Amino acid sequence: MGDEPLNTRREVVRIVGAGPTGVLLAILLQRRGHPVELYESLADPRQSGAQSGRSINLALADRGIHALQMAGVFKDIERSMLPMRGRLIHDAHGGTSLQPYGQRPNEVIYSISRHRLNVCLLDVAARQPGVNVHFQHRLETADFERGVARIRDIAQDRLIEVPMQPLLAADGAGSRLRRCMSAQQLITASETDLMHGYKELSIPPAPDGRHAMASDALHIWPRGDYMLIALPNEDGSFTATLFLAKRGTVSFESLTESAAIEDFLSRSFPDACRLMPDRVAEFQQHPVGFLGTVSAHPWHHRGMTLLIGDSAHAIVPFHGQGMNACFEDCAEFDACMARHSSWEAVFAEFAALRKPNTDAIAAMALDNYMEMRERVADHRFQLQQALSLELERRFPQRFIPRYSMVMFHHEIPYRTALERGTVQTELLQQLTAGSAATLDDVDFARAEQAIGARLAPLF
Ligand SMILES: Cc1cc2nc3c(=O)[nH]c(=O)nc-3n(C[C@H](O)[C@H](O)[C@H](O)COP(=O)(O)OP(=O)(O)OC[C@H]3O[C@@H](n4cnc5c(N)ncnc54)[C@H](O)[C@@H]3O)c2cc1C
């Protein structure tokens, strides 16, 4: 390896996994002059259509958008994004209330089709000379002594060997490379499953072709131990996701008979059921998806391999940040490349900068799970939400709601959002303690004093 910065050398980089992380990385590496060989186990989605069994649409927010802008691919994706201005809560009696996500016109998140996003990124990558995508090529094993990975060419049914100098593992939450590194004790890694799984159901367009509910919101039916959410699609439909215990009295395991499924769905979500004609058949046919948190340390081995994206830090989906965090990884990796002359130094700096932040979003995503299925329906929580927006209006330099820091402020690292969010929650609890029922009952002089003492200016 030479001493010039990596962005002035041309070295072939191999990536495993052409999901959002792998393809955005390929685009960024190529822009820095590195030829890229990208290996993906599945067929080309531009020919094979959407993959079933994965979440159909995703929430894209500021961090992801910022990375896409930085990579120059946002324009290609922007037209497929549907804005969602807040959570529309559906209570058990069919009543609804909107909880805005933010308070400025740009403080919205966007629903985007996973398939469409992937295809857009692949189209951009394919337009770039020097990015070579090998579909139906599955990484099987890695020999770290010899520095080679073994990849199966599925169409030809033959095994090929490729050098890992370097090889970036963007092969998702179930990463084969991470499991190889862990099995050979090069890293320690854990995969913590949630007790809950998920299943997707669909809400077709209304007879006039339009969305059957408000299309500019993320719909939530919070029911304590379980919940249903729905995100809008471009074609007038919604994709609903039911989060429910995998085992137990009311669970995916126990709900097998049509009558029991219908009874559970129609009692829990009567208004949604009126819009889901195929609910029982879909419930029976669709797979249960697994949810969990991946943790690994270190993320890299010499200058040979690096875990990046979900392979390093998959999280539960309740903050809508998994892919956003992956895109932020790509932007951070790109910045590290500009600063160093060896892959080993790039990997080490990238992991050191990124891991505290991805640990923080992993914790906040788990916390948001309770918030979405339980707390959003609680009056005290709603008052605290309203107060946090009011405090942001009054003290914008010091108080930004944690949700807003995560979703709308890419310049605030996740770890800072977690730390400040903990202090802010304490303040909100103190300010709404006792009999406070509305914002008129809040002592704002006390709030100003506490905020001044405990929250340093952000900007
Ligand atoms: C139900 C659900 C809802 C979600 N909602 C959101 C959301 O709203 N917003 C958000 O930001 N994030 C969300 N996420 C998280 C998001 O899906 C992930 O963070 C993101 O897809 C990770 O991207 P990735 O490229 O790292 O991994 P993946 O998307 O998993 O891509 C990995 C790729 O590697 C390929 N691959 C795997 N193994 C091999 C192998 N051995 N050889 C070759 N190729 C291989 C796979 O086929 C795949 O194409 C959600 C996740 C779930 C499960």
mmCIF file with all atom_site columns, C-alpha atoms in Angstrom, residues 69-178:
data_model
loop_
_atom_site.group_PDB
_atom_site.id
_atom_site.type_symbol
_atom_site.label_atom_id
_atom_site.label_alt_id
_atom_site.label_comp_id
_atom_site.label_asym_id
_atom_site.label_entity_id
_atom_site.label_seq_id
_atom_site.pdbx_PDB_ins_code
_atom_site.Cartn_x
_atom_site.Cartn_y
_atom_site.Cartn_z
_atom_site.occupancy
_atom_site.B_iso_or_equiv
_atom_site.pdbx_formal_charge
_atom_site.auth_seq_id
_atom_site.auth_comp_id
_atom_site.auth_asym_id
_atom_site.auth_atom_id
_atom_site.pdbx_PDB_model_num
ATOM 1   C CA . GLN A 1 69  ? -27.521 14.291  -1.252  1.00 0.00 ? 69  GLN A CA 1
ATOM 2   C CA . MET A 1 70  ? -23.832 14.055  -0.459  1.00 0.00 ? 70  MET A CA 1
ATOM 3   C CA . ALA A 1 71  ? -23.510 11.098  -2.827  1.00 0.00 ? 71  ALA A CA 1
ATOM 4   C CA . GLY A 1 72  ? -25.381 13.067  -5.527  1.00 0.00 ? 72  GLY A CA 1
ATOM 5   C CA . VAL A 1 73  ? -28.224 10.535  -5.833  1.00 0.00 ? 73  VAL A CA 1
ATOM 6   C CA . PHE A 1 74  ? -31.040 12.305  -3.977  1.00 0.00 ? 74  PHE A CA 1
ATOM 7   C CA . LYS A 1 75  ? -32.608 13.778  -7.125  1.00 0.00 ? 75  LYS A CA 1
ATOM 8   C CA . ASP A 1 76  ? -33.106 10.265  -8.481  1.00 0.00 ? 76  ASP A CA 1
ATOM 9   C CA . ILE A 1 77  ? -35.010 9.241   -5.352  1.00 0.00 ? 77  ILE A CA 1
ATOM 10  C CA . GLU A 1 78  ? -36.858 12.407  -4.354  1.00 0.00 ? 78  GLU A CA 1
ATOM 11  C CA . ARG A 1 79  ? -39.803 11.968  -6.698  1.00 0.00 ? 79  ARG A CA 1
ATOM 12  C CA . SER A 1 80  ? -40.762 8.631   -5.112  1.00 0.00 ? 80  SER A CA 1
ATOM 13  C CA . MET A 1 81  ? -40.992 9.980   -1.551  1.00 0.00 ? 81  MET A CA 1
ATOM 14  C CA . LEU A 1 82  ? -44.324 10.562  0.223   1.00 0.00 ? 82  LEU A CA 1
ATOM 15  C CA . PRO A 1 83  ? -44.188 13.056  3.139   1.00 0.00 ? 83  PRO A CA 1
ATOM 16  C CA . MET A 1 84  ? -45.591 11.997  6.524   1.00 0.00 ? 84  MET A CA 1
ATOM 17  C CA . ARG A 1 85  ? -46.183 14.950  8.882   1.00 0.00 ? 85  ARG A CA 1
ATOM 18  C CA . GLY A 1 86  ? -46.926 13.071  12.076  1.00 0.00 ? 86  GLY A CA 1
ATOM 19  C CA . ARG A 1 87  ? -48.304 10.015  13.798  1.00 0.00 ? 87  ARG A CA 1
ATOM 20  C CA . LEU A 1 88  ? -52.020 9.547   13.334  1.00 0.00 ? 88  LEU A CA 1
ATOM 21  C CA . ILE A 1 89  ? -53.103 7.615   16.397  1.00 0.00 ? 89  ILE A CA 1
ATOM 22  C CA . HIS A 1 90  ? -56.149 5.329   16.079  1.00 0.00 ? 90  HIS A CA 1
ATOM 23  C CA . ASP A 1 91  ? -57.623 4.549   19.492  1.00 0.00 ? 91  ASP A CA 1
ATOM 24  C CA . ALA A 1 92  ? -59.537 1.373   20.349  1.00 0.00 ? 92  ALA A CA 1
ATOM 25  C CA . HIS A 1 93  ? -62.911 3.104   19.725  1.00 0.00 ? 93  HIS A CA 1
ATOM 26  C CA . GLY A 1 94  ? -62.059 4.299   16.218  1.00 0.00 ? 94  GLY A CA 1
ATOM 27  C CA . GLY A 1 95  ? -61.146 7.871   17.298  1.00 0.00 ? 95  GLY A CA 1
ATOM 28  C CA . THR A 1 96  ? -58.060 9.487   15.738  1.00 0.00 ? 96  THR A CA 1
ATOM 29  C CA . SER A 1 97  ? -55.624 12.220  16.741  1.00 0.00 ? 97  SER A CA 1
ATOM 30  C CA . LEU A 1 98  ? -52.581 13.611  14.958  1.00 0.00 ? 98  LEU A CA 1
ATOM 31  C CA . GLN A 1 99  ? -49.278 14.034  16.802  1.00 0.00 ? 99  GLN A CA 1
ATOM 32  C CA . PRO A 1 100 ? -47.081 16.195  14.526  1.00 0.00 ? 100 PRO A CA 1
ATOM 33  C CA . TYR A 1 101 ? -43.467 15.017  14.242  1.00 0.00 ? 101 TYR A CA 1
ATOM 34  C CA . GLY A 1 102 ? -42.063 18.534  14.311  1.00 0.00 ? 102 GLY A CA 1
ATOM 35  C CA . GLN A 1 103 ? -43.146 22.125  14.026  1.00 0.00 ? 103 GLN A CA 1
ATOM 36  C CA . ARG A 1 104 ? -41.448 23.455  10.902  1.00 0.00 ? 104 ARG A CA 1
ATOM 37  C CA . PRO A 1 105 ? -42.669 22.733  7.375   1.00 0.00 ? 105 PRO A CA 1
ATOM 38  C CA . ASN A 1 106 ? -39.537 20.701  6.606   1.00 0.00 ? 106 ASN A CA 1
ATOM 39  C CA . GLU A 1 107 ? -39.847 18.588  9.768   1.00 0.00 ? 107 GLU A CA 1
ATOM 40  C CA . VAL A 1 108 ? -41.460 15.615  8.088   1.00 0.00 ? 108 VAL A CA 1
ATOM 41  C CA . ILE A 1 109 ? -40.323 12.100  7.295   1.00 0.00 ? 109 ILE A CA 1
ATOM 42  C CA . TYR A 1 110 ? -40.928 10.266  4.039   1.00 0.00 ? 110 TYR A CA 1
ATOM 43  C CA . SER A 1 111 ? -42.369 6.913   3.098   1.00 0.00 ? 111 SER A CA 1
ATOM 44  C CA . ILE A 1 112 ? -40.424 5.250   0.311   1.00 0.00 ? 112 ILE A CA 1
ATOM 45  C CA . SER A 1 113 ? -40.724 1.843   -1.302  1.00 0.00 ? 113 SER A CA 1
ATOM 46  C CA . ARG A 1 114 ? -37.748 -0.377  -0.400  1.00 0.00 ? 114 ARG A CA 1
ATOM 47  C CA . HIS A 1 115 ? -37.812 -1.873  -3.881  1.00 0.00 ? 115 HIS A CA 1
ATOM 48  C CA . ARG A 1 116 ? -37.978 1.514   -5.622  1.00 0.00 ? 116 ARG A CA 1
ATOM 49  C CA . LEU A 1 117 ? -35.116 2.891   -3.530  1.00 0.00 ? 117 LEU A CA 1
ATOM 50  C CA . ASN A 1 118 ? -32.961 -0.138  -4.228  1.00 0.00 ? 118 ASN A CA 1
ATOM 51  C CA . VAL A 1 119 ? -33.679 0.019   -7.942  1.00 0.00 ? 119 VAL A CA 1
ATOM 52  C CA . CYS A 1 120 ? -32.911 3.785   -8.058  1.00 0.00 ? 120 CYS A CA 1
ATOM 53  C CA . LEU A 1 121 ? -29.560 3.241   -6.332  1.00 0.00 ? 121 LEU A CA 1
ATOM 54  C CA . LEU A 1 122 ? -28.711 0.294   -8.590  1.00 0.00 ? 122 LEU A CA 1
ATOM 55  C CA . ASP A 1 123 ? -29.553 2.358   -11.671 1.00 0.00 ? 123 ASP A CA 1
ATOM 56  C CA . VAL A 1 124 ? -27.191 5.108   -10.515 1.00 0.00 ? 124 VAL A CA 1
ATOM 57  C CA . ALA A 1 125 ? -24.463 2.552   -9.731  1.00 0.00 ? 125 ALA A CA 1
ATOM 58  C CA . ALA A 1 126 ? -24.938 0.862   -13.113 1.00 0.00 ? 126 ALA A CA 1
ATOM 59  C CA . ARG A 1 127 ? -24.530 4.217   -14.902 1.00 0.00 ? 127 ARG A CA 1
ATOM 60  C CA . GLN A 1 128 ? -21.090 4.629   -13.317 1.00 0.00 ? 128 GLN A CA 1
ATOM 61  C CA . PRO A 1 129 ? -18.115 3.072   -15.063 1.00 0.00 ? 129 PRO A CA 1
ATOM 62  C CA . GLY A 1 130 ? -16.209 0.839   -12.689 1.00 0.00 ? 130 GLY A CA 1
ATOM 63  C CA . VAL A 1 131 ? -19.079 -0.583  -10.624 1.00 0.00 ? 131 VAL A CA 1
ATOM 64  C CA . ASN A 1 132 ? -19.582 -4.227  -11.471 1.00 0.00 ? 132 ASN A CA 1
ATOM 65  C CA . VAL A 1 133 ? -22.565 -5.908  -9.820  1.00 0.00 ? 133 VAL A CA 1
ATOM 66  C CA . HIS A 1 134 ? -22.580 -9.729  -9.666  1.00 0.00 ? 134 HIS A CA 1
ATOM 67  C CA . PHE A 1 135 ? -26.109 -10.878 -8.848  1.00 0.00 ? 135 PHE A CA 1
ATOM 68  C CA . GLN A 1 136 ? -26.770 -14.423 -7.639  1.00 0.00 ? 136 GLN A CA 1
ATOM 69  C CA . HIS A 1 137 ? -23.336 -14.531 -6.028  1.00 0.00 ? 137 HIS A CA 1
ATOM 70  C CA . ARG A 1 138 ? -23.471 -15.589 -2.387  1.00 0.00 ? 138 ARG A CA 1
ATOM 71  C CA . LEU A 1 139 ? -20.598 -15.287 0.045   1.00 0.00 ? 139 LEU A CA 1
ATOM 72  C CA . GLU A 1 140 ? -20.211 -18.653 1.793   1.00 0.00 ? 140 GLU A CA 1
ATOM 73  C CA . THR A 1 141 ? -16.977 -18.651 3.778   1.00 0.00 ? 141 THR A CA 1
ATOM 74  C CA . ALA A 1 142 ? -13.867 -16.581 4.365   1.00 0.00 ? 142 ALA A CA 1
ATOM 75  C CA . ASP A 1 143 ? -10.273 -17.695 4.958   1.00 0.00 ? 143 ASP A CA 1
ATOM 76  C CA . PHE A 1 144 ? -8.638  -14.907 6.940   1.00 0.00 ? 144 PHE A CA 1
ATOM 77  C CA . GLU A 1 145 ? -5.203  -16.595 6.909   1.00 0.00 ? 145 GLU A CA 1
ATOM 78  C CA . ARG A 1 146 ? -5.072  -16.551 3.131   1.00 0.00 ? 146 ARG A CA 1
ATOM 79  C CA . GLY A 1 147 ? -7.138  -13.364 2.848   1.00 0.00 ? 147 GLY A CA 1
ATOM 80  C CA . VAL A 1 148 ? -9.745  -14.823 0.459   1.00 0.00 ? 148 VAL A CA 1
ATOM 81  C CA . ALA A 1 149 ? -13.529 -15.084 0.505   1.00 0.00 ? 149 ALA A CA 1
ATOM 82  C CA . ARG A 1 150 ? -15.390 -17.936 -1.172  1.00 0.00 ? 150 ARG A CA 1
ATOM 83  C CA . ILE A 1 151 ? -18.382 -16.868 -3.185  1.00 0.00 ? 151 ILE A CA 1
ATOM 84  C CA . ARG A 1 152 ? -20.879 -19.169 -4.899  1.00 0.00 ? 152 ARG A CA 1
ATOM 85  C CA . ASP A 1 153 ? -21.926 -18.233 -8.397  1.00 0.00 ? 153 ASP A CA 1
ATOM 86  C CA . ILE A 1 154 ? -25.457 -19.594 -8.015  1.00 0.00 ? 154 ILE A CA 1
ATOM 87  C CA . ALA A 1 155 ? -26.376 -19.647 -11.728 1.00 0.00 ? 155 ALA A CA 1
ATOM 88  C CA . GLN A 1 156 ? -23.247 -21.639 -12.657 1.00 0.00 ? 156 GLN A CA 1
ATOM 89  C CA . ASP A 1 157 ? -23.163 -23.519 -9.344  1.00 0.00 ? 157 ASP A CA 1
ATOM 90  C CA . ARG A 1 158 ? -19.446 -22.980 -8.874  1.00 0.00 ? 158 ARG A CA 1
ATOM 91  C CA . LEU A 1 159 ? -17.335 -21.560 -6.094  1.00 0.00 ? 159 LEU A CA 1
ATOM 92  C CA . ILE A 1 160 ? -14.972 -18.676 -6.803  1.00 0.00 ? 160 ILE A CA 1
ATOM 93  C CA . GLU A 1 161 ? -12.320 -17.141 -4.575  1.00 0.00 ? 161 GLU A CA 1
ATOM 94  C CA . VAL A 1 162 ? -11.864 -13.374 -4.299  1.00 0.00 ? 162 VAL A CA 1
ATOM 95  C CA . PRO A 1 163 ? -9.208  -11.474 -2.350  1.00 0.00 ? 163 PRO A CA 1
ATOM 96  C CA . MET A 1 164 ? -10.341 -9.605  0.773   1.00 0.00 ? 164 MET A CA 1
ATOM 97  C CA . GLN A 1 165 ? -8.020  -6.649  0.378   1.00 0.00 ? 165 GLN A CA 1
ATOM 98  C CA . PRO A 1 166 ? -10.355 -5.053  1.201   1.00 0.00 ? 166 PRO A CA 1
ATOM 99  C CA . LEU A 1 167 ? -13.800 -6.628  1.404   1.00 0.00 ? 167 LEU A CA 1
ATOM 100 C CA . LEU A 1 168 ? -16.674 -4.641  2.899   1.00 0.00 ? 168 LEU A CA 1
ATOM 101 C CA . ALA A 1 169 ? -19.468 -6.716  4.449   1.00 0.00 ? 169 ALA A CA 1
ATOM 102 C CA . ALA A 1 170 ? -22.789 -5.002  3.746   1.00 0.00 ? 170 ALA A CA 1
ATOM 103 C CA . ASP A 1 171 ? -24.667 -8.301  3.882   1.00 0.00 ? 171 ASP A CA 1
ATOM 104 C CA . GLY A 1 172 ? -27.282 -7.259  6.410   1.00 0.00 ? 172 GLY A CA 1
ATOM 105 C CA . ALA A 1 173 ? -28.442 -8.310  9.870   1.00 0.00 ? 173 ALA A CA 1
ATOM 106 C CA . GLY A 1 174 ? -27.766 -12.017 9.284   1.00 0.00 ? 174 GLY A CA 1
ATOM 107 C CA . SER A 1 175 ? -24.283 -11.259 7.873   1.00 0.00 ? 175 SER A CA 1
ATOM 108 C CA . ARG A 1 176 ? -22.453 -14.365 6.784   1.00 0.00 ? 176 ARG A CA 1
ATOM 109 C CA . LEU A 1 177 ? -19.117 -12.589 7.060   1.00 0.00 ? 177 LEU A CA 1
ATOM 110 C CA . ARG A 1 178 ? -19.845 -11.438 10.616  1.00 0.00 ? 178 ARG A CA 1
#
